[in-house]
Amino acid sequence: MKPAKEVRVGNIIMVDGKPFIVLRSDVNGSSRTGFTYKWKMKNLLTNAPLENVFRGDDKFDVVVLDKKPVTYSYFADPLYVFMDEEYNQYEIEEENLGEALNYLKDGMECEAVFYDGKAISVELPITIAREIVYSEPAVKGNTSGNVLKDAQIENAIEAKRFTIQVPLFVSQGDVIEIDTRTNEYKRVVRN
């Protein structure tokens, strides 16, 4: 059990018997009157948001989730199926994947996150390489400063193509490196 003052953003805690991830923490108060912690959280099983205020000495169970390397296999509407090296399949709902949906590609390696023996989400590598499948050509004369344009990257489901901001010199067919934490272009890998 950890007191509220030791719980950090990103920790998974149990609230009323349900697992929540702390997305944001605001601290109010003083050392004389005591601190309160206003947390913005998300239920890991249902994705339902929750905001609540706790005293600094309220205690919580901090949960450590299991992780296992898996490979994205296929989409079985409405579930995404991942497979581990022993050919066990894990189905994860679309709403639990969050931004990982933008980057999923057949055969992509990532880590499945498990709670109570059930796969609840996936964690992507920090950087990935994706091909640009569509981008507008650069406009002549528009080169002052750091000018960016939209480009669509390849992923497993065409209807969910993700658009990212890239420099003007990047063109269709180029392979770029993307930071999955910030959804930002890093560099051209191959053109």
Coordinates of N, CA and C in Angstrom, one line a residue:
M1 N 0.8 -1.2 0.0 CA 0.0 0.0 0.0 C 0.9 1.2 0.0
K2 N 0.6 2.2 -0.9 CA 1.3 3.4 -1.0 C 0.4 4.6 -0.6
P3 N 0.9 5.6 0.1 CA 0.0 6.8 0.4 C -0.1 7.6 -0.9
A4 N -1.1 8.4 -1.0 CA -1.4 9.2 -2.2 C -0.2 10.0 -2.6
K5 N 0.5 10.5 -1.6 CA 1.6 11.5 -1.9 C 2.8 10.8 -2.6
E6 N 2.8 9.4 -2.6 CA 3.9 8.7 -3.3 C 3.4 8.1 -4.7
V7 N 2.1 8.3 -5.0 CA 1.6 7.8 -6.3 C 2.0 8.8 -7.4
R8 N 2.5 8.3 -8.5 CA 2.9 9.2 -9.6 C 2.1 9.0 -10.8
V9 N 2.1 10.0 -11.8 CA 1.5 9.8 -13.0 C 2.0 8.6 -13.8
G10 N 1.1 7.8 -14.3 CA 1.5 6.5 -15.0 C 1.4 5.3 -14.1
N11 N 1.3 5.5 -12.7 CA 1.1 4.4 -11.8 C -0.3 3.8 -12.0
I12 N -0.5 2.5 -11.8 CA -1.8 1.9 -11.9 C -2.2 1.5 -10.5
I13 N -3.3 2.0 -10.0 CA -3.8 1.8 -8.7 C -5.2 1.2 -8.7
M14 N -5.5 0.6 -7.5 CA -6.9 0.0 -7.4 C -7.8 1.0 -6.7
V15 N -8.9 1.4 -7.3 CA -9.9 2.3 -6.6 C -11.2 1.5 -6.7
D16 N -11.8 1.2 -5.5 CA -13.0 0.5 -5.4 C -12.9 -0.9 -6.1
G17 N -11.8 -1.5 -6.1 CA -11.6 -2.8 -6.6 C -11.4 -2.9 -8.2
K18 N -11.2 -1.7 -8.7 CA -11.0 -1.6 -10.2 C -9.6 -1.0 -10.5
P19 N -8.9 -1.4 -11.5 CA -7.6 -0.8 -11.8 C -7.8 0.5 -12.6
F20 N -7.1 1.5 -12.2 CA -7.1 2.8 -12.9 C -5.6 3.2 -13.1
I21 N -5.4 3.9 -14.2 CA -4.1 4.5 -14.5 C -4.2 6.0 -14.2
V22 N -3.2 6.5 -13.5 CA -3.2 8.0 -13.1 C -2.7 8.7 -14.3
L23 N -3.5 9.6 -14.9 CA -3.1 10.3 -16.1 C -2.6 11.7 -15.8
R24 N -3.1 12.3 -14.7 CA -2.7 13.6 -14.3 C -2.9 13.8 -12.8
S25 N -2.0 14.5 -12.2 CA -2.1 14.7 -10.7 C -1.9 16.2 -10.4
D26 N -2.8 16.8 -9.8 CA -2.7 18.2 -9.3 C -2.7 18.2 -7.8
V27 N -1.7 19.0 -7.2 CA -1.5 19.0 -5.8 C -2.0 20.4 -5.2
N28 N -2.8 20.4 -4.2 CA -3.3 21.6 -3.5 C -3.0 21.5 -2.0
G29 N -2.9 22.6 -1.4 CA -2.8 22.7 0.1 C -1.4 23.1 0.5
S30 N -1.2 23.0 1.8 CA 0.1 23.4 2.4 C 0.5 22.4 3.5
S31 N 1.7 22.5 3.9 CA 2.2 21.5 4.9 C 1.4 21.6 6.2
R32 N 0.9 22.8 6.5 CA 0.2 23.0 7.8 C -1.3 22.5 7.7
T33 N -1.9 22.7 6.6 CA -3.3 22.2 6.4 C -3.4 20.8 5.8
G34 N -2.3 20.3 5.2 CA -2.3 19.0 4.6 C -2.5 19.2 3.1
F35 N -2.0 18.2 2.3 CA -2.1 18.3 0.9 C -3.3 17.4 0.4
T36 N -3.9 17.9 -0.7 CA -4.9 17.0 -1.4 C -4.4 16.8 -2.8
Y37 N -4.8 15.7 -3.4 CA -4.3 15.3 -4.7 C -5.5 15.1 -5.6
K38 N -5.7 15.9 -6.6 CA -6.7 15.7 -7.6 C -6.2 14.9 -8.8
W39 N -6.7 13.7 -9.0 CA -6.2 12.9 -10.0 C -7.2 12.7 -11.1
K40 N -6.7 12.8 -12.4 CA -7.5 12.4 -13.5 C -7.0 11.0 -13.9
M41 N -8.0 10.0 -13.9 CA -7.6 8.6 -14.1 C -8.5 8.0 -15.2
K42 N -8.0 6.8 -15.7 CA -8.8 6.1 -16.7 C -8.9 4.6 -16.2
N43 N -10.1 4.0 -16.3 CA -10.3 2.7 -15.9 C -9.6 1.8 -17.0
L44 N -8.7 0.9 -16.6 CA -8.0 0.1 -17.6 C -8.9 -1.0 -18.3
L45 N -10.0 -1.3 -17.7 CA -10.9 -2.4 -18.2 C -12.0 -1.8 -19.1
T46 N -12.5 -0.6 -18.8 CA -13.6 0.0 -19.6 C -13.2 1.3 -20.3
N47 N -12.0 1.8 -20.0 CA -11.6 3.1 -20.5 C -12.4 4.3 -20.0
A48 N -13.3 4.1 -19.0 CA -14.1 5.2 -18.4 C -13.2 6.1 -17.7
P49 N -13.4 7.4 -17.9 CA -12.5 8.4 -17.2 C -13.1 8.6 -15.7
L50 N -12.2 9.1 -14.8 CA -12.7 9.3 -13.5 C -11.8 10.4 -12.9
E51 N -12.4 11.4 -12.3 CA -11.6 12.4 -11.5 C -12.0 12.3 -10.1
N52 N -11.0 12.4 -9.2 CA -11.3 12.3 -7.8 C -10.3 13.0 -7.0
V53 N -10.6 13.4 -5.8 CA -9.7 14.1 -4.9 C -9.4 13.2 -3.7
F54 N -8.1 13.1 -3.3 CA -7.7 12.2 -2.2 C -6.8 13.0 -1.3
R55 N -6.8 12.6 0.0 CA -5.9 13.2 1.0 C -4.5 12.6 0.8
G56 N -3.5 13.2 1.3 CA -2.1 12.7 1.1 C -1.9 11.4 1.8
D57 N -2.6 11.1 2.9 CA -2.4 9.9 3.6 C -3.3 8.8 3.2
D58 N -4.2 9.0 2.2 CA -5.1 7.9 1.7 C -4.1 6.8 1.1
K59 N -4.4 5.6 1.3 CA -3.5 4.5 0.9 C -4.2 3.8 -0.3
F60 N -3.3 3.3 -1.3 CA -3.7 2.6 -2.5 C -2.8 1.5 -2.8
D61 N -3.4 0.4 -3.3 CA -2.6 -0.7 -3.9 C -2.1 -0.3 -5.2
V62 N -0.8 -0.3 -5.4 CA -0.2 -0.1 -6.7 C 0.0 -1.4 -7.4
V63 N -0.5 -1.5 -8.6 CA -0.5 -2.7 -9.4 C 0.6 -2.7 -10.4
V64 N 1.4 -3.8 -10.5 CA 2.4 -4.0 -11.5 C 1.9 -4.9 -12.5
L65 N 1.8 -4.4 -13.7 CA 1.2 -5.2 -14.8 C 2.2 -6.1 -15.4
D66 N 1.8 -7.3 -15.9 CA 2.6 -8.2 -16.7 C 2.7 -7.7 -18.1
K67 N 3.8 -7.9 -18.7 CA 4.0 -7.6 -20.1 C 4.6 -8.8 -20.8
K68 N 4.3 -9.0 -22.1 CA 4.8 -10.1 -22.9 C 5.0 -9.7 -24.3
P69 N 6.1 -10.0 -25.0 CA 6.2 -9.7 -26.4 C 5.2 -10.4 -27.3
V70 N 4.6 -9.7 -28.1 CA 3.6 -10.3 -29.1 C 3.8 -9.6 -30.4
T71 N 3.1 -10.3 -31.4 CA 3.1 -9.8 -32.8 C 1.7 -9.6 -33.2
Y72 N 1.4 -8.4 -33.9 CA 0.1 -8.2 -34.4 C -0.2 -9.1 -35.6
S73 N -1.4 -9.8 -35.5 CA -1.7 -10.8 -36.5 C -2.8 -10.3 -37.4
Y74 N -4.0 -10.0 -36.9 CA -5.1 -9.6 -37.8 C -6.2 -8.9 -37.0
F75 N -7.1 -8.3 -37.8 CA -8.3 -7.6 -37.3 C -9.5 -8.5 -37.5
A76 N -10.2 -8.8 -36.3 CA -11.4 -9.6 -36.4 C -12.5 -8.7 -35.8
D77 N -13.1 -7.9 -36.6 CA -14.0 -6.9 -36.1 C -14.9 -7.3 -35.0
P78 N -14.9 -6.7 -33.8 CA -14.2 -5.4 -33.4 C -12.9 -5.6 -32.6
L79 N -12.3 -6.8 -32.7 CA -11.1 -7.1 -31.9 C -9.9 -7.2 -32.8
Y80 N -8.7 -6.8 -32.1 CA -7.4 -6.9 -32.8 C -6.7 -8.1 -32.1
V81 N -6.2 -9.0 -33.0 CA -5.6 -10.2 -32.4 C -4.1 -10.2 -32.5
F82 N -3.5 -10.5 -31.4 CA -2.0 -10.5 -31.3 C -1.6 -11.9 -30.9
M83 N -0.4 -12.4 -31.3 CA 0.1 -13.7 -31.0 C 1.5 -13.7 -30.4
D84 N 1.7 -14.5 -29.4 CA 3.0 -14.6 -28.8 C 3.9 -15.7 -29.5
E85 N 5.1 -15.9 -29.0 CA 6.0 -16.9 -29.7 C 5.5 -18.3 -29.5
E86 N 4.6 -18.6 -28.5 CA 4.1 -19.9 -28.4 C 2.8 -20.1 -29.1
Y87 N 2.4 -19.2 -30.0 CA 1.2 -19.2 -30.8 C -0.1 -19.0 -30.0
N88 N 0.0 -18.5 -28.8 CA -1.2 -18.1 -28.1 C -1.7 -16.8 -28.6
Q89 N -3.1 -16.7 -28.8 CA -3.7 -15.5 -29.4 C -4.3 -14.7 -28.3
Y90 N -4.2 -13.4 -28.4 CA -4.8 -12.5 -27.4 C -5.6 -11.4 -28.2
E91 N -6.9 -11.3 -27.8 CA -7.8 -10.3 -28.4 C -7.9 -9.1 -27.6
I92 N -7.7 -7.9 -28.2 CA -7.8 -6.6 -27.5 C -8.8 -5.8 -28.2
E93 N -9.7 -5.1 -27.5 CA -10.7 -4.3 -28.0 C -10.1 -3.0 -28.6
E94 N -10.7 -2.4 -29.7 CA -10.2 -1.2 -30.3 C -10.1 -0.1 -29.4
E95 N -11.0 0.2 -28.5 CA -10.9 1.3 -27.6 C -9.8 1.2 -26.6
N96 N -9.3 0.0 -26.3 CA -8.2 -0.2 -25.4 C -6.8 0.0 -26.0
L97 N -6.8 0.1 -27.4 CA -5.5 0.2 -28.1 C -5.1 1.7 -28.1
G98 N -6.0 2.6 -28.1 CA -5.7 4.0 -28.1 C -4.9 4.4 -29.4
E99 N -3.8 5.1 -29.2 CA -3.0 5.6 -30.3 C -2.2 4.5 -31.0
A100 N -2.1 3.3 -30.4 CA -1.4 2.2 -31.0 C -2.0 1.9 -32.4
L101 N -3.3 2.1 -32.5 CA -4.0 1.9 -33.7 C -3.4 2.6 -34.9
N102 N -2.8 3.8 -34.7 CA -2.3 4.5 -35.8 C -1.1 3.9 -36.4
Y103 N -0.4 3.0 -35.7 CA 0.8 2.4 -36.2 C 0.8 0.9 -36.4
L104 N -0.3 0.2 -36.1 CA -0.4 -1.2 -36.3 C -0.1 -1.6 -37.7
K105 N 0.6 -2.7 -37.9 CA 1.0 -3.2 -39.2 C 1.1 -4.7 -39.1
D106 N 0.8 -5.5 -40.1 CA 0.9 -6.9 -40.0 C 2.3 -7.3 -39.6
G107 N 2.4 -8.2 -38.7 CA 3.7 -8.7 -38.2 C 4.5 -7.8 -37.3
M108 N 3.9 -6.7 -36.9 CA 4.5 -5.7 -36.0 C 4.7 -6.3 -34.6
E109 N 5.9 -6.1 -34.1 CA 6.2 -6.6 -32.7 C 6.0 -5.5 -31.7
C110 N 5.3 -5.8 -30.6 CA 5.0 -4.9 -29.5 C 4.9 -5.7 -28.3
E111 N 4.5 -5.0 -27.2 CA 4.3 -5.8 -25.9 C 2.9 -5.7 -25.5
A112 N 2.3 -6.8 -25.2 CA 0.9 -6.9 -24.6 C 1.0 -6.6 -23.1
V113 N 0.1 -5.8 -22.6 CA 0.0 -5.5 -21.2 C -1.2 -6.3 -20.6
F114 N -0.9 -7.1 -19.6 CA -1.9 -8.0 -19.0 C -2.3 -7.5 -17.6
Y115 N -3.6 -7.6 -17.3 CA -4.1 -7.4 -16.0 C -5.0 -8.6 -15.7
D116 N -4.7 -9.3 -14.6 CA -5.5 -10.4 -14.1 C -5.6 -11.5 -15.2
G117 N -4.5 -11.7 -15.9 CA -4.5 -12.8 -17.0 C -5.1 -12.4 -18.3
K118 N -5.6 -11.2 -18.4 CA -6.3 -10.7 -19.7 C -5.5 -9.6 -20.3
A119 N -5.3 -9.7 -21.6 CA -4.6 -8.7 -22.3 C -5.5 -7.4 -22.4
I120 N -5.0 -6.3 -21.9 CA -5.9 -5.1 -21.9 C -5.4 -4.0 -22.9
S121 N -4.1 -4.0 -23.3 CA -3.6 -3.0 -24.2 C -2.2 -3.5 -24.7
V122 N -1.7 -2.7 -25.6 CA -0.3 -2.9 -26.1 C 0.5 -1.7 -25.9
E123 N 1.8 -1.9 -25.8 CA 2.8 -0.8 -25.7 C 3.7 -1.0 -27.0
L124 N 3.8 0.1 -27.7 CA 4.6 0.1 -28.9 C 6.1 0.4 -28.6
P125 N 7.0 0.1 -29.6 CA 8.4 0.5 -29.4 C 8.4 2.1 -29.5
I126 N 9.4 2.7 -28.9 CA 9.5 4.1 -28.8 C 9.6 4.7 -30.2
T127 N 10.4 4.1 -31.1 CA 10.4 4.6 -32.5 C 10.1 3.5 -33.5
I128 N 9.4 3.9 -34.5 CA 9.1 2.9 -35.6 C 9.3 3.5 -36.9
A129 N 9.5 2.7 -37.9 CA 9.7 3.2 -39.3 C 8.4 2.9 -40.1
R130 N 7.9 3.8 -40.8 CA 6.7 3.6 -41.7 C 6.9 4.3 -43.0
E131 N 6.3 3.7 -44.1 CA 6.4 4.3 -45.4 C 5.3 5.4 -45.6
I132 N 5.6 6.4 -46.3 CA 4.6 7.5 -46.6 C 3.8 7.0 -47.8
V133 N 2.5 6.8 -47.6 CA 1.7 6.3 -48.7 C 1.0 7.4 -49.5
Y134 N 0.9 8.6 -48.9 CA 0.4 9.8 -49.6 C 0.9 11.1 -49.0
S135 N 1.3 12.0 -49.8 CA 1.6 13.3 -49.3 C 1.5 14.3 -50.5
E136 N 1.2 15.5 -50.2 CA 1.1 16.5 -51.3 C 2.5 16.9 -51.7
P137 N 2.7 17.2 -53.0 CA 4.0 17.7 -53.4 C 4.3 19.0 -52.7
A138 N 5.6 19.3 -52.6 CA 6.0 20.6 -52.0 C 5.7 21.7 -52.9
V139 N 5.3 22.9 -52.3 CA 5.0 24.1 -53.1 C 6.2 24.9 -53.2
K140 N 6.5 25.3 -54.5 CA 7.7 26.1 -54.7 C 7.6 27.4 -54.1
G141 N 8.7 27.8 -53.5 CA 8.8 29.2 -52.8 C 8.3 29.1 -51.4
N142 N 7.7 28.1 -50.9 CA 7.3 28.0 -49.5 C 8.4 27.3 -48.7
T143 N 9.5 28.0 -48.5 CA 10.6 27.4 -47.8 C 11.1 28.2 -46.6
S144 N 10.4 29.3 -46.3 CA 10.9 30.1 -45.2 C 10.5 29.4 -43.8
G145 N 11.5 29.3 -43.0 CA 11.3 28.7 -41.7 C 11.1 27.2 -41.7
N146 N 10.5 26.7 -40.7 CA 10.3 25.2 -40.5 C 8.9 24.9 -41.0
V147 N 8.8 24.7 -42.3 CA 7.5 24.4 -42.9 C 7.2 22.9 -43.0
L148 N 6.0 22.6 -42.5 CA 5.6 21.2 -42.5 C 4.4 20.9 -43.4
K149 N 4.2 19.7 -43.8 CA 3.0 19.3 -44.6 C 2.5 18.0 -44.0
D150 N 1.2 17.7 -44.4 CA 0.6 16.4 -43.9 C 1.0 15.3 -44.8
A151 N 1.2 14.1 -44.2 CA 1.5 12.9 -44.9 C 0.9 11.7 -44.2
Q152 N 0.3 10.8 -45.0 CA -0.3 9.6 -44.5 C 0.7 8.5 -44.5
I153 N 0.7 7.7 -43.3 CA 1.6 6.6 -43.2 C 0.9 5.3 -43.4
E154 N 1.7 4.3 -43.8 CA 1.1 2.9 -43.9 C 0.7 2.3 -42.5
N155 N -0.4 1.6 -42.5 CA -0.7 0.8 -41.3 C -1.6 -0.3 -41.8
A156 N -2.1 -1.2 -40.9 CA -2.8 -2.4 -41.2 C -4.2 -2.2 -41.8
I157 N -4.8 -1.1 -41.3 CA -6.2 -0.9 -41.8 C -6.3 0.4 -42.5
E158 N -6.6 0.3 -43.8 CA -6.6 1.5 -44.7 C -7.5 2.6 -44.2
A159 N -8.7 2.2 -43.7 CA -9.7 3.2 -43.2 C -9.2 4.0 -42.0
K160 N -8.1 3.5 -41.4 CA -7.6 4.2 -40.2 C -6.2 4.8 -40.4
R161 N -6.0 5.2 -41.7 CA -4.7 5.8 -42.0 C -4.4 7.0 -41.1
F162 N -3.2 7.1 -40.6 CA -2.8 8.2 -39.7 C -2.0 9.3 -40.5
T163 N -2.3 10.5 -40.2 CA -1.6 11.6 -40.8 C -0.7 12.2 -39.9
I164 N 0.6 12.5 -40.3 CA 1.6 13.0 -39.5 C 2.2 14.2 -40.2
Q165 N 2.8 15.2 -39.5 CA 3.4 16.3 -40.0 C 4.9 16.0 -40.4
V166 N 5.3 16.3 -41.6 CA 6.6 16.0 -42.1 C 7.2 17.3 -42.8
P167 N 8.5 17.4 -42.9 CA 9.1 18.5 -43.6 C 8.8 18.4 -45.1
L168 N 8.9 19.5 -45.8 CA 8.5 19.6 -47.2 C 9.3 18.6 -48.1
F169 N 10.6 18.3 -47.8 CA 11.4 17.4 -48.7 C 11.0 16.0 -48.6
V170 N 10.1 15.5 -47.6 CA 9.7 14.2 -47.6 C 8.6 13.9 -48.6
S171 N 8.7 12.8 -49.3 CA 7.7 12.6 -50.4 C 7.1 11.2 -50.3
Q172 N 6.1 10.9 -51.1 CA 5.5 9.6 -51.1 C 6.5 8.5 -51.5
G173 N 6.4 7.4 -50.7 CA 7.4 6.3 -50.9 C 8.6 6.3 -50.0
D174 N 8.8 7.5 -49.3 CA 9.9 7.6 -48.3 C 9.5 6.8 -47.1
V175 N 10.5 6.2 -46.4 CA 10.3 5.6 -45.1 C 10.9 6.5 -44.1
I176 N 10.0 6.9 -43.1 CA 10.4 7.8 -42.1 C 10.4 7.1 -40.7
E177 N 11.1 7.7 -39.8 CA 11.1 7.2 -38.4 C 10.2 8.2 -37.6
I178 N 9.4 7.6 -36.7 CA 8.4 8.3 -36.0 C 8.5 8.0 -34.5
D179 N 8.4 9.0 -33.6 CA 8.4 8.8 -32.2 C 7.0 8.5 -31.8
T180 N 6.7 7.3 -31.3 CA 5.3 6.9 -31.0 C 4.8 7.6 -29.7
R181 N 5.7 8.2 -28.9 CA 5.2 8.8 -27.7 C 4.6 10.2 -28.0
T182 N 5.2 10.9 -29.0 CA 4.8 12.3 -29.3 C 4.1 12.3 -30.7
N183 N 4.1 11.2 -31.5 CA 3.5 11.2 -32.8 C 4.3 12.2 -33.7
E184 N 5.6 12.3 -33.6 CA 6.3 13.3 -34.3 C 7.3 12.6 -35.3
Y185 N 7.5 13.2 -36.4 CA 8.5 12.8 -37.4 C 9.9 13.0 -36.8
K186 N 10.8 12.0 -37.0 CA 12.2 12.2 -36.5 C 13.2 12.3 -37.6
R187 N 13.1 11.4 -38.6 CA 14.1 11.5 -39.7 C 13.7 10.6 -40.8
V188 N 14.3 10.8 -42.0 CA 14.0 9.9 -43.2 C 15.0 8.7 -43.0
V189 N 14.5 7.5 -43.1 CA 15.3 6.3 -43.0 C 15.7 5.9 -44.4
R190 N 14.8 5.9 -45.4 CA 15.1 5.5 -46.7 C 14.2 6.3 -47.7
N191 N 14.8 6.8 -48.8 CA 14.0 7.4 -49.8 C 14.4 7.0 -51.2

